[in-house]
Short mmCIF file of C-alpha atoms in Angstrom, two decimals:
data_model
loop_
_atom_site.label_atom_id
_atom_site.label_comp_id
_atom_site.label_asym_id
_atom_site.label_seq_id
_atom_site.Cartn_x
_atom_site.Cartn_y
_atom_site.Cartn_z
CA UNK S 1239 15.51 -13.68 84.61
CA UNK S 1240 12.20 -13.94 82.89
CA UNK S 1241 9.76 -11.29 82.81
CA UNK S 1242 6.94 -13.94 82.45
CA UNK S 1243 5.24 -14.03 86.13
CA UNK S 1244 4.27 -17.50 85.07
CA UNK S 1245 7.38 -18.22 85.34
CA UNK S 1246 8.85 -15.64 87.62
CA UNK S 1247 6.56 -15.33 90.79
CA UNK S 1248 8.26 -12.72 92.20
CA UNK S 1249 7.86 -10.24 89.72
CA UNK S 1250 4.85 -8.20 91.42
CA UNK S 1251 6.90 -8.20 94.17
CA UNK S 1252 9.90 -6.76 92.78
CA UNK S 1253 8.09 -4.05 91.00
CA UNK S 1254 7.03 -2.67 94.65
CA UNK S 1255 10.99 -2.55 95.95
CA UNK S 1256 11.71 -0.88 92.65
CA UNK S 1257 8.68 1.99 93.49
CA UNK S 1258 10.43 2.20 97.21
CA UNK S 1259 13.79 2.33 95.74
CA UNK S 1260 13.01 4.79 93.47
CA UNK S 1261 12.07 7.12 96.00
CA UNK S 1262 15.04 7.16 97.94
CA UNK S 1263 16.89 9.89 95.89
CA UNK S 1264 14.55 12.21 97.05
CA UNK S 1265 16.32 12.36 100.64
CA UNK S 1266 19.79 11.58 98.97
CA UNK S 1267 19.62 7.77 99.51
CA UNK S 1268 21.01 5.63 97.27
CA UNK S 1269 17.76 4.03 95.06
CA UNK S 1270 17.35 0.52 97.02
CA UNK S 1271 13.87 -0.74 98.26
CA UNK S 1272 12.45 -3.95 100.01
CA UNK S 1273 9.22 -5.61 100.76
CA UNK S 1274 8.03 -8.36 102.81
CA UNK S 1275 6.20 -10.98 101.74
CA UNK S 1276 3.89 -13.07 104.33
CA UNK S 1277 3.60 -16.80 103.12
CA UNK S 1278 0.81 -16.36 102.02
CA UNK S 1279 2.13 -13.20 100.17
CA UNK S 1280 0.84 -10.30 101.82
CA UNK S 1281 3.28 -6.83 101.70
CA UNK S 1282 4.12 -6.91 105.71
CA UNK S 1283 6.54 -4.26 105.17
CA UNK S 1284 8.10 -2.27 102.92
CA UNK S 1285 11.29 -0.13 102.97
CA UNK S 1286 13.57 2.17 101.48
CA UNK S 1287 17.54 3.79 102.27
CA UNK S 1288 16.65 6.00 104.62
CA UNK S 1289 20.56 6.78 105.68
CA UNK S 1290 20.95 10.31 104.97
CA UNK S 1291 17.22 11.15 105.16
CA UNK S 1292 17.81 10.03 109.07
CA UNK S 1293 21.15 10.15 109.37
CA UNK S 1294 21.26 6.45 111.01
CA UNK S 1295 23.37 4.10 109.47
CA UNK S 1296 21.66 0.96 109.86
CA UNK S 1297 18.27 2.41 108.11
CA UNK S 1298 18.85 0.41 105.07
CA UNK S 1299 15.62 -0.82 103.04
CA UNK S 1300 15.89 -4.28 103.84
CA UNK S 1301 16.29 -3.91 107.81
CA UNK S 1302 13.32 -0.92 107.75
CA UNK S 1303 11.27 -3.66 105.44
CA UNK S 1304 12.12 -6.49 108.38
CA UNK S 1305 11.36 -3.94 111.20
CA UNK S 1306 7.64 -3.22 109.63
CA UNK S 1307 7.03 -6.33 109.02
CA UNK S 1308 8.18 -7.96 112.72
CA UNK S 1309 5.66 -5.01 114.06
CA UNK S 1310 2.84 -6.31 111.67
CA UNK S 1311 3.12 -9.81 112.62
CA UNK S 1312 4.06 -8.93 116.30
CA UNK S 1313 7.13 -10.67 116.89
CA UNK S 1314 10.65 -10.66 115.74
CA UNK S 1315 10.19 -14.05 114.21
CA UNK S 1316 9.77 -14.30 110.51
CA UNK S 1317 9.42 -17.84 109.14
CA UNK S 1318 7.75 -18.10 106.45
CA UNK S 1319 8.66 -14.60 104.81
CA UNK S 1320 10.32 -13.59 101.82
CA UNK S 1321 12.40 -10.31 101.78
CA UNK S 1322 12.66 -8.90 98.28
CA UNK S 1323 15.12 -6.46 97.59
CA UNK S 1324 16.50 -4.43 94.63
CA UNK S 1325 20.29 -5.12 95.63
CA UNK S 1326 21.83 -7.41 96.94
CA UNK S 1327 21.91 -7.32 100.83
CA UNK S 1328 24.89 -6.59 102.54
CA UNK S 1329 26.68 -8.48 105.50
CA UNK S 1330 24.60 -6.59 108.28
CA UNK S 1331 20.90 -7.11 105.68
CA UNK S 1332 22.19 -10.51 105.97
CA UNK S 1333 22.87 -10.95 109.11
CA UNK S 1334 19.72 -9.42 110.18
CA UNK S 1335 17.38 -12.02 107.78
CA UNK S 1336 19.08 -14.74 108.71
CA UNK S 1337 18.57 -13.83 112.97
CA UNK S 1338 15.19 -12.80 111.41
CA UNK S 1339 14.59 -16.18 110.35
CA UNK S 1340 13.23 -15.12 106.99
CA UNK S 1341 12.87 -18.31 104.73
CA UNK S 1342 13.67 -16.87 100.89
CA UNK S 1343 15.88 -13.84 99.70
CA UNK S 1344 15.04 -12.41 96.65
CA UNK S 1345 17.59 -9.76 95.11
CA UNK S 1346 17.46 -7.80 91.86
CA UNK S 1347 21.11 -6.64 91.24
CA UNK S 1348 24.22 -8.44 92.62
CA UNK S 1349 26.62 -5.94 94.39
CA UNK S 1350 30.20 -7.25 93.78
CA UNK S 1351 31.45 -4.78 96.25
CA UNK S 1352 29.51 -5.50 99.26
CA UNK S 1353 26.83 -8.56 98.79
CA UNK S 1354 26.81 -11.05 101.06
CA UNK S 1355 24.16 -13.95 99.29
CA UNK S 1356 26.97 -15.24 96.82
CA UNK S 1357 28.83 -12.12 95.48
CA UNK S 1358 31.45 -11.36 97.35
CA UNK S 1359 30.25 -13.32 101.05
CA UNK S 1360 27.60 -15.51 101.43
CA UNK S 1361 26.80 -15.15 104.63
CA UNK S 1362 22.96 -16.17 104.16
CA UNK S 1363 24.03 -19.75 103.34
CA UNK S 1364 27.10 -20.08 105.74
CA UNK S 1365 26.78 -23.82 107.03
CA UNK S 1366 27.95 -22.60 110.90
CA UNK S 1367 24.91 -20.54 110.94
CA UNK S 1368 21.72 -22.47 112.41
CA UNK S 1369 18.89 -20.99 109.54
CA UNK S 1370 19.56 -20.83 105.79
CA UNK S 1371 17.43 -19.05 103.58
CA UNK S 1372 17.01 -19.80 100.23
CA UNK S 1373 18.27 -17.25 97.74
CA UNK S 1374 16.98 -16.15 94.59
CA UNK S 1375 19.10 -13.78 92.72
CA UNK S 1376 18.72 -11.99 89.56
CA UNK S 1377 15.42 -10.86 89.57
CA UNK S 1378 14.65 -8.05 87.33
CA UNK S 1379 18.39 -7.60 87.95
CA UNK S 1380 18.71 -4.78 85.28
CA UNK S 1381 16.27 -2.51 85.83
CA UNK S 1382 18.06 -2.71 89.40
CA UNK S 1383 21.10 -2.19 88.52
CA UNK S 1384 19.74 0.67 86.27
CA UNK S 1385 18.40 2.37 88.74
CA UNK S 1386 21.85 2.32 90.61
CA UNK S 1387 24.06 3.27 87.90
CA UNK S 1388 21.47 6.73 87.09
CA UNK S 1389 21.63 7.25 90.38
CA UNK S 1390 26.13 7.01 90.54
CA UNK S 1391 26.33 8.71 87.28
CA UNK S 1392 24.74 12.09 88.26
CA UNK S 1393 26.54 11.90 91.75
CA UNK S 1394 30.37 13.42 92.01
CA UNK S 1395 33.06 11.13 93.09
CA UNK S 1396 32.19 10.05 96.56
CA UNK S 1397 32.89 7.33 99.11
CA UNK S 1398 30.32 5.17 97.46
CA UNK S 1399 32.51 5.01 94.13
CA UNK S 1400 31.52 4.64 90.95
CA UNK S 1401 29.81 1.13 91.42
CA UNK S 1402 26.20 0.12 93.17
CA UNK S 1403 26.44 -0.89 96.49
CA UNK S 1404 25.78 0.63 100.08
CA UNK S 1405 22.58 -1.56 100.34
#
């Protein structure tokens, strides 16, 4: 995508995920972040993995972004948001913005093993579902998918394999 916010709106907001991703290494996580975006644009929450760090499978960033920002508006409902992540989201992300109610996904890098908006499922735009968000894909989509290959390429062979994912 462009790196004209002209053009590109969610730029700014990109640039924050990236800052949370990039911090996730620190507790062993693998480097994904996510904000939320009020409508009028406002950071209601922010995330990070946060797997290993708390040992709890479902702490990935985009579910610890949706949790902050239901607790900031007060309610579990989010129309109106935007979730911006670095990756992808996965079938459970998915699942979760869609019961969320979010109105607009924004992902960096796609995750052919695991993404569920259009890679390998795309769960967020399933027609049995009763909300569809939009999706926006690509954005800033390889200094995403930079971040996850560093990240892979210093790690030994794991369960994760060689290829981003585990968003």
């Amino acid at each position: 995508m462009s790196a004209d916010p002209v053009r590109d709106p969610w730029l700014p907001a990109m640039r924050l995920a990236l800052a949370e991703a990039a911090r996730a290494p620190q507790s062993g996580d693998v480097p994904v972040g996510a904000v939320v975006l009020g409508p009028d644009g406002t950071v209601l929450g922010r995330g990070r993995n946060e797997r290993e760090a708390g040992g709890d499978p479902t702490a990935h960033a985009e579910v610890l972004a949706l949790r902050a920002a239901a607790r900031a508006l007060g309610g579990w409902r989010l129309g109106g948001c935007t979730l911006v992540v670095t990756l992808e989201p996965c079938t459970m992300c998915a699942g979760a913005l869609v019961l969320a109610r979010v109105d607009r996904v924004v992902y960096g890098a796609r995750d052919a093993k695991a993404g569920a908006a259009g890679s390998l499922w795309d769960v967020v735009r399933d027609r049995r579902l009763n909300h569809r968000p939009e999706v926006v894909p690509g954005v800033l989509a390889d200094a995403c998918g930079d971040l996850l290959t560093a990240f892979f390429r210093g790690r030994p062979d794991t369960d994760f394999g060689a290829a981003p994912g585990m968003g």
